XYZ file of N, CA, C and O in Angstrom:
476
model
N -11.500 -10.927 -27.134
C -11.533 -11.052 -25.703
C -12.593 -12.084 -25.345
O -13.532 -12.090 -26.141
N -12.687 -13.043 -24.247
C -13.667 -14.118 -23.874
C -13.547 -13.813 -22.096
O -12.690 -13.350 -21.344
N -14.364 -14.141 -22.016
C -15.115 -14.208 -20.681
C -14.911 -15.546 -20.109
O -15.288 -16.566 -20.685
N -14.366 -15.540 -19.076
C -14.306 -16.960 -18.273
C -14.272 -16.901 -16.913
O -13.445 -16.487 -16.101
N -16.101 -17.758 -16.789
C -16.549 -17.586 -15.439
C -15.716 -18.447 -14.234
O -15.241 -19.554 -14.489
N -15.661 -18.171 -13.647
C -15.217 -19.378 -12.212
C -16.358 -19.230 -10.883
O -17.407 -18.592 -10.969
N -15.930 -19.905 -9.761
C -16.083 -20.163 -8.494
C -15.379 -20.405 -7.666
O -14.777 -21.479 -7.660
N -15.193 -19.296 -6.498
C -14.548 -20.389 -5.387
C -12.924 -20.176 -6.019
O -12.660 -19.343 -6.887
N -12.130 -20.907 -5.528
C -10.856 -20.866 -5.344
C -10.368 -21.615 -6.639
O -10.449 -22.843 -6.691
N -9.651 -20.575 -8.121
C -9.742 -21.299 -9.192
C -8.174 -21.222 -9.805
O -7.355 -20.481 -9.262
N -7.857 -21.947 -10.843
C -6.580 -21.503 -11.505
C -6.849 -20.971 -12.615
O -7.199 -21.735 -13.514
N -6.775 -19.590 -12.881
C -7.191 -19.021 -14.066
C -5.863 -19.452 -15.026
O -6.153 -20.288 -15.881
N -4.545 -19.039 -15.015
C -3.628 -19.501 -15.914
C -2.500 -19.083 -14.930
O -2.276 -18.161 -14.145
N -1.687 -20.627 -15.520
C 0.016 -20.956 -14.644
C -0.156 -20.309 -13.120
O -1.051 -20.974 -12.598
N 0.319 -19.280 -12.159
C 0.555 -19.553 -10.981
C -0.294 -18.352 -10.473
O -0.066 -17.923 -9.341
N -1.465 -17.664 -11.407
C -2.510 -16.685 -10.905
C -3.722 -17.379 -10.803
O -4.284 -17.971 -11.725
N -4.167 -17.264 -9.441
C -5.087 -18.419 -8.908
C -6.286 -17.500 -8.415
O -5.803 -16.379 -8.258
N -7.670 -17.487 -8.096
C -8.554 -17.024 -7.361
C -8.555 -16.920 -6.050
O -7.990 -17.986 -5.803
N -8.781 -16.396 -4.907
C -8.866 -16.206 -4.063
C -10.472 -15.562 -3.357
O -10.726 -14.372 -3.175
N -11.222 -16.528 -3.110
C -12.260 -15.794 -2.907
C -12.604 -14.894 -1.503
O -12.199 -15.250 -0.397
N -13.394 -13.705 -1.723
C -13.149 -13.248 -0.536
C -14.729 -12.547 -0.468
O -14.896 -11.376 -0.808
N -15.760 -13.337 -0.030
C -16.887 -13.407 0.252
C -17.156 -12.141 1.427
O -16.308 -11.904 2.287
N -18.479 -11.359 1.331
C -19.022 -10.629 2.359
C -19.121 -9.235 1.791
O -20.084 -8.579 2.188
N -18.054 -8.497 0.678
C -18.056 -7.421 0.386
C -19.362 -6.645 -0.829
O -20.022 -5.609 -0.752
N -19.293 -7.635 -1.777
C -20.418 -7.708 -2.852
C -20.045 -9.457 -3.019
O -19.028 -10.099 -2.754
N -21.757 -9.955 -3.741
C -21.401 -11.024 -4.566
C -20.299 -11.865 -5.144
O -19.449 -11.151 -5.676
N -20.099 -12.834 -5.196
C -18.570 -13.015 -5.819
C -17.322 -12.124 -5.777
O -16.486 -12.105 -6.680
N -17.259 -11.344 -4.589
C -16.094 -10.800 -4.580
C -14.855 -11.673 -4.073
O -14.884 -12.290 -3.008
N -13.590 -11.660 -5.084
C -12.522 -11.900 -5.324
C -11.544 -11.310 -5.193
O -11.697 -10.090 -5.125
N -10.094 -11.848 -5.095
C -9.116 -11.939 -5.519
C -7.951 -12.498 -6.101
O -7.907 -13.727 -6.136
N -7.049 -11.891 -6.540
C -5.759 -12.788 -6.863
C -4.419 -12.883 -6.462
O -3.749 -11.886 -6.192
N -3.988 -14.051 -6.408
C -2.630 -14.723 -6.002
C -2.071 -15.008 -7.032
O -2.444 -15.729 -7.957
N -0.932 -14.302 -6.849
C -0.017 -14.353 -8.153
C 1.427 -14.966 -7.474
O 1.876 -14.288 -6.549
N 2.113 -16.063 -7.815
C 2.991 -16.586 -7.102
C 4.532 -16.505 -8.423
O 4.273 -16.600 -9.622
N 5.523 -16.386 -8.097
C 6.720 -16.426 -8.394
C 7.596 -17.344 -7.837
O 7.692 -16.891 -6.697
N 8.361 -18.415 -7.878
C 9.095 -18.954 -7.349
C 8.531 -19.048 -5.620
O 7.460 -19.573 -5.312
N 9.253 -18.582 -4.874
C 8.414 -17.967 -3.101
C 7.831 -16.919 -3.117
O 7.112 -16.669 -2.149
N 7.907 -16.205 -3.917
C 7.201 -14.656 -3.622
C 5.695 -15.091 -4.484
O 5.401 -15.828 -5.426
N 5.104 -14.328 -3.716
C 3.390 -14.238 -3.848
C 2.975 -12.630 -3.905
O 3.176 -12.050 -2.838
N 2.537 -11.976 -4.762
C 1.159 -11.050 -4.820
C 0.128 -11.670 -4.564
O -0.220 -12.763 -5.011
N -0.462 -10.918 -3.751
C -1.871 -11.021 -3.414
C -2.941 -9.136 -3.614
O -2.930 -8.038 -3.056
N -3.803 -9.924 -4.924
C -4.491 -8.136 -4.847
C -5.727 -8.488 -4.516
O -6.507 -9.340 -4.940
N -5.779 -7.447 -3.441
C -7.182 -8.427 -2.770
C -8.199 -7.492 -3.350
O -9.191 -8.139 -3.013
N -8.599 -6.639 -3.859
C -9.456 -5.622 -4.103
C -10.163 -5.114 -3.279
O -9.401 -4.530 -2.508
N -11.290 -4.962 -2.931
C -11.860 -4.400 -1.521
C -12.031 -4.659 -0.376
O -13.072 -4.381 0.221
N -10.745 -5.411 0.290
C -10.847 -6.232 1.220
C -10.588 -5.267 2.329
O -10.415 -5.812 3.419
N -10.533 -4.219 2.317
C -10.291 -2.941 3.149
C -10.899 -1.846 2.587
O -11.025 -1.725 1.368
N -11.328 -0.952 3.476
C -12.093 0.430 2.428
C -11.123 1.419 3.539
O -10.707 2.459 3.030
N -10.761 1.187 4.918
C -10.333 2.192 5.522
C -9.262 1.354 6.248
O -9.367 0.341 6.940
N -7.947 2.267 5.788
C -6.562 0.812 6.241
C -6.189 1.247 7.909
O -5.768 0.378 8.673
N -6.405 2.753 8.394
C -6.444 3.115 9.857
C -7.275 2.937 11.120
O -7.177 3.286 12.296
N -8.214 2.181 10.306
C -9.298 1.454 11.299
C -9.132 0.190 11.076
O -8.815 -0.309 12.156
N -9.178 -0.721 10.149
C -9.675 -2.068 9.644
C -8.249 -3.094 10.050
O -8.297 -4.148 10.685
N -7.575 -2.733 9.738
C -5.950 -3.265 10.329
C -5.767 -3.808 11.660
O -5.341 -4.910 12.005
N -6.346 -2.398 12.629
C -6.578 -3.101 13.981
C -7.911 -3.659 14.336
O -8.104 -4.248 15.399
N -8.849 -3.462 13.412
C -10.106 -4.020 13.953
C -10.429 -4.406 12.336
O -10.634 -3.620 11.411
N -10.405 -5.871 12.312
C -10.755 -6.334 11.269
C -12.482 -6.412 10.741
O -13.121 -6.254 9.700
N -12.745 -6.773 12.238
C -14.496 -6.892 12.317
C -15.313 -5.867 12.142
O -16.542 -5.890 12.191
N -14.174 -4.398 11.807
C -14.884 -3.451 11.766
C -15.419 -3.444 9.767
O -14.687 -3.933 8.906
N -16.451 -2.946 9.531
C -16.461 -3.007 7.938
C -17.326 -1.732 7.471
O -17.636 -0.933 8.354
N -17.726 -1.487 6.185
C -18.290 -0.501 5.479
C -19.606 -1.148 5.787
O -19.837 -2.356 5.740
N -20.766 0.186 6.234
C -22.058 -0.561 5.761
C -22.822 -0.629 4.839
O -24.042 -0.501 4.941
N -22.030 -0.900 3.523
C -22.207 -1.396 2.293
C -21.495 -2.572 2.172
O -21.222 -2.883 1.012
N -21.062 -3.426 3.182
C -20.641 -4.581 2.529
C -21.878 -5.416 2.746
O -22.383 -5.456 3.868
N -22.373 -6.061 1.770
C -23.394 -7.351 1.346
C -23.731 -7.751 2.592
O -24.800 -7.580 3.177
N -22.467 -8.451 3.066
C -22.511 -9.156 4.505
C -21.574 -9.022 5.598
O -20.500 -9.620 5.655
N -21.959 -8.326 6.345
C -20.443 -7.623 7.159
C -19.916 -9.211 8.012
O -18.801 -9.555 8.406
N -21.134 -9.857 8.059
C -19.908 -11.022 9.015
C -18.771 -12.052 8.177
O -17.702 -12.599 8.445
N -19.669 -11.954 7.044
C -19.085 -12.800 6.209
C -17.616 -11.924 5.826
O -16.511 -12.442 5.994
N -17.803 -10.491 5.276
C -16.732 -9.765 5.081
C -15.446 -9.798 6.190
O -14.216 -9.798 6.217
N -16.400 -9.821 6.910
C -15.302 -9.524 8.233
C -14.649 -10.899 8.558
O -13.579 -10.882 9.166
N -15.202 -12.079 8.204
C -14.727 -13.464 8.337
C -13.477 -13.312 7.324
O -12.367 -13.554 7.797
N -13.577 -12.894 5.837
C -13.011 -12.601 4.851
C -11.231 -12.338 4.922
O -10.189 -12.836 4.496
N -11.901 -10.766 6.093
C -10.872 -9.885 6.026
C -9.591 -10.607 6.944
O -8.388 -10.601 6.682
N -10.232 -11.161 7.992
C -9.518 -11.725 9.297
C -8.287 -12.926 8.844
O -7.095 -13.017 9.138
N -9.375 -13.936 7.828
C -8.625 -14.834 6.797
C -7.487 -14.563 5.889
O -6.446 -15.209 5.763
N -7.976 -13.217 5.124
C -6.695 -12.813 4.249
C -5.620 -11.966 5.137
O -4.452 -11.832 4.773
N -6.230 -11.317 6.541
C -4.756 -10.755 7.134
C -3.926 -11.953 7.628
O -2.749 -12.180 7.348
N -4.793 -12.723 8.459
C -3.693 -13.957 8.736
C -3.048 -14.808 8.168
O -2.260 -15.650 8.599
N -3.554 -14.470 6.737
C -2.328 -15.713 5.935
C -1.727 -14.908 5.195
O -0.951 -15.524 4.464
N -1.695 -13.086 4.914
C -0.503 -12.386 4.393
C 0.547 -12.329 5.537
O 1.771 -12.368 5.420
N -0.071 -12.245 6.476
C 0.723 -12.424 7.900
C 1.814 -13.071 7.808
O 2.994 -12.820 7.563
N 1.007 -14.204 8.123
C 1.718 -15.396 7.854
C 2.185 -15.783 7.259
O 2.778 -16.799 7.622
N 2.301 -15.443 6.181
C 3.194 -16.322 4.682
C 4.204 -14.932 4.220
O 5.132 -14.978 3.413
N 3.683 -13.601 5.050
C 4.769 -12.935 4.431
C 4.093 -12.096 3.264
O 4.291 -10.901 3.484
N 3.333 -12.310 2.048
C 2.664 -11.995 1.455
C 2.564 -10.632 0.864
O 1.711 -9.974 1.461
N 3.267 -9.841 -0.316
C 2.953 -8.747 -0.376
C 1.770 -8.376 -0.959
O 1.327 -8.914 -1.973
N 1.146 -7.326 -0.263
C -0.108 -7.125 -1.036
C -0.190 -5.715 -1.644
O 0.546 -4.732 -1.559
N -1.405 -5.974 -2.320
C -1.964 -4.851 -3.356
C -3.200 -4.760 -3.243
O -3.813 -5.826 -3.181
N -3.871 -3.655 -3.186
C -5.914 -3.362 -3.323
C -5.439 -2.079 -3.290
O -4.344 -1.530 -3.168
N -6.930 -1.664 -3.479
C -7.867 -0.773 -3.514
C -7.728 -0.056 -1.998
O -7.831 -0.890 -1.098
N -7.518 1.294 -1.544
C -7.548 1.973 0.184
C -6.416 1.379 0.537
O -6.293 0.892 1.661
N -5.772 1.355 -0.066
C -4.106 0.835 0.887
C -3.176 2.462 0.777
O -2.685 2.972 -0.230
N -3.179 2.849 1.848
C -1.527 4.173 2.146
C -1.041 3.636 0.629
O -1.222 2.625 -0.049
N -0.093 5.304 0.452
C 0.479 4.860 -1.029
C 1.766 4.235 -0.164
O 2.029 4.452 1.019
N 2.330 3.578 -0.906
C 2.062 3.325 -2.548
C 1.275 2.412 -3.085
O 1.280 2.059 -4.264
N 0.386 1.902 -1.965
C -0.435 0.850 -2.399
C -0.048 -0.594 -2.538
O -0.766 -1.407 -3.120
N 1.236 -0.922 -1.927
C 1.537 -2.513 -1.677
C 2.404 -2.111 -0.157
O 2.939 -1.141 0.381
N 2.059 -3.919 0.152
C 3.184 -3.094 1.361
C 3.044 -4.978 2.216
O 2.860 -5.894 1.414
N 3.149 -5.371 3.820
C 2.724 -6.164 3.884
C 2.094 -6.231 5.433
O 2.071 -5.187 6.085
N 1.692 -7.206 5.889
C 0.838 -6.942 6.972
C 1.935 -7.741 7.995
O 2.743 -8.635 7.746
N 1.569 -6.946 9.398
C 2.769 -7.290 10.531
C 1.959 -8.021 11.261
O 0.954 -7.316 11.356
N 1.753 -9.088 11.890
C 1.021 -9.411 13.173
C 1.903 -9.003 14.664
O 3.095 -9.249 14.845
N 1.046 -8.374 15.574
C 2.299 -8.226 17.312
C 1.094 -8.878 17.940
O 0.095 -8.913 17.221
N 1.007 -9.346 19.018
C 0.104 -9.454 19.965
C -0.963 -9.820 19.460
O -1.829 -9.715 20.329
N -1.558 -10.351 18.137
C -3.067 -10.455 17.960
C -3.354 -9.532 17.471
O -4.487 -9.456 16.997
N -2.525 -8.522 17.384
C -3.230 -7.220 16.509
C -2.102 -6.909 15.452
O -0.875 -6.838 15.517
N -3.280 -6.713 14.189
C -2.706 -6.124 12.747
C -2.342 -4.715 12.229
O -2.916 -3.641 12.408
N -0.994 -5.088 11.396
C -0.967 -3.441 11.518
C -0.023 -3.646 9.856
O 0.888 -4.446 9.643
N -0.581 -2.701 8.944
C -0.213 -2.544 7.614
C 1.269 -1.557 7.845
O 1.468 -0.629 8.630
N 2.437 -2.369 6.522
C 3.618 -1.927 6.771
C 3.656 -0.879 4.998
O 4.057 -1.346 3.932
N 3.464 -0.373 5.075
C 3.931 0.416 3.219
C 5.430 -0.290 2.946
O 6.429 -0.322 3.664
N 5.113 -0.977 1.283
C 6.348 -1.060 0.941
C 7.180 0.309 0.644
O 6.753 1.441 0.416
N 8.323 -0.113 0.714
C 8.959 2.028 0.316
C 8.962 1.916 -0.816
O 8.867 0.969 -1.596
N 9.122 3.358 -0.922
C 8.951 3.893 -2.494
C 10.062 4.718 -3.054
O 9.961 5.937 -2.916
N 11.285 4.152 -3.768
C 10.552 3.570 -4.975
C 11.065 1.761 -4.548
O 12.205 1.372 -4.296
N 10.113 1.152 -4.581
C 9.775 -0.410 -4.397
C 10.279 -1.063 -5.621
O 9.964 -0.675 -6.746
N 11.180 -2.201 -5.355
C 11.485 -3.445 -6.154
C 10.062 -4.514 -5.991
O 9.505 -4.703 -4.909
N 9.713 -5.022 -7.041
C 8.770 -6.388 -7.216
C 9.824 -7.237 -6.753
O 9.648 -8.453 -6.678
């Protein structure tokens, strides 16, 4: 096994890329995993509570490192799963734990993929 450091927004191998997502701890990350059009995105702690944070992004844990930065983070990765469609995966997501994010009005709201779910 080897260790391989990065920074910042990286290509670890073929179409699984870094995604950084600053504010939660240090170098906190994620990954984009792309298929043809379809994209995973596992963001890891980019949410700790999905019934608050969805509609209020700015809201955060006060254990994140840096809540503005987190909260800059969070706002970034809902609007471009939003936007691109994006299914995601982390850590505090409703089961089954992927699903994708809806935008109405300016406000976010997490959809559960059903279960049992096709990739």
């Amino acid at each position: 096994m080897s260790l391989t450091q990065f920074s910042g927004e990286a290509e670890v191998f073929g179409e699984l890329r870094t995604v950084p997502l600053p504010g939660h701890t240090p170098g906190h990350s994620g990954v984009m995993l792309h298929s043809g059009d379809d994209a995973l995105f596992i963001w890891a702690d980019i949410v700790h509570h999905a019934a608050f944070q969805f509609a209020h992004p700015e809201w955060g844990p006060a254990f994140d490192v840096d809540a503005i930065q987190a909260s800059a983070s969070r706002k970034r990765a809902f609007d471009q799963a939003a936007y691109d469609r994006i299914l995601l995966a982390g850590m505090h997501l409703p089961f089954p734990g992927f699903g994708h994010i809806a935008s109405e009005n300016g406000k976010y709201r997490y959809v559960a993929a059903e279960w049992p779910y096709a990739l």
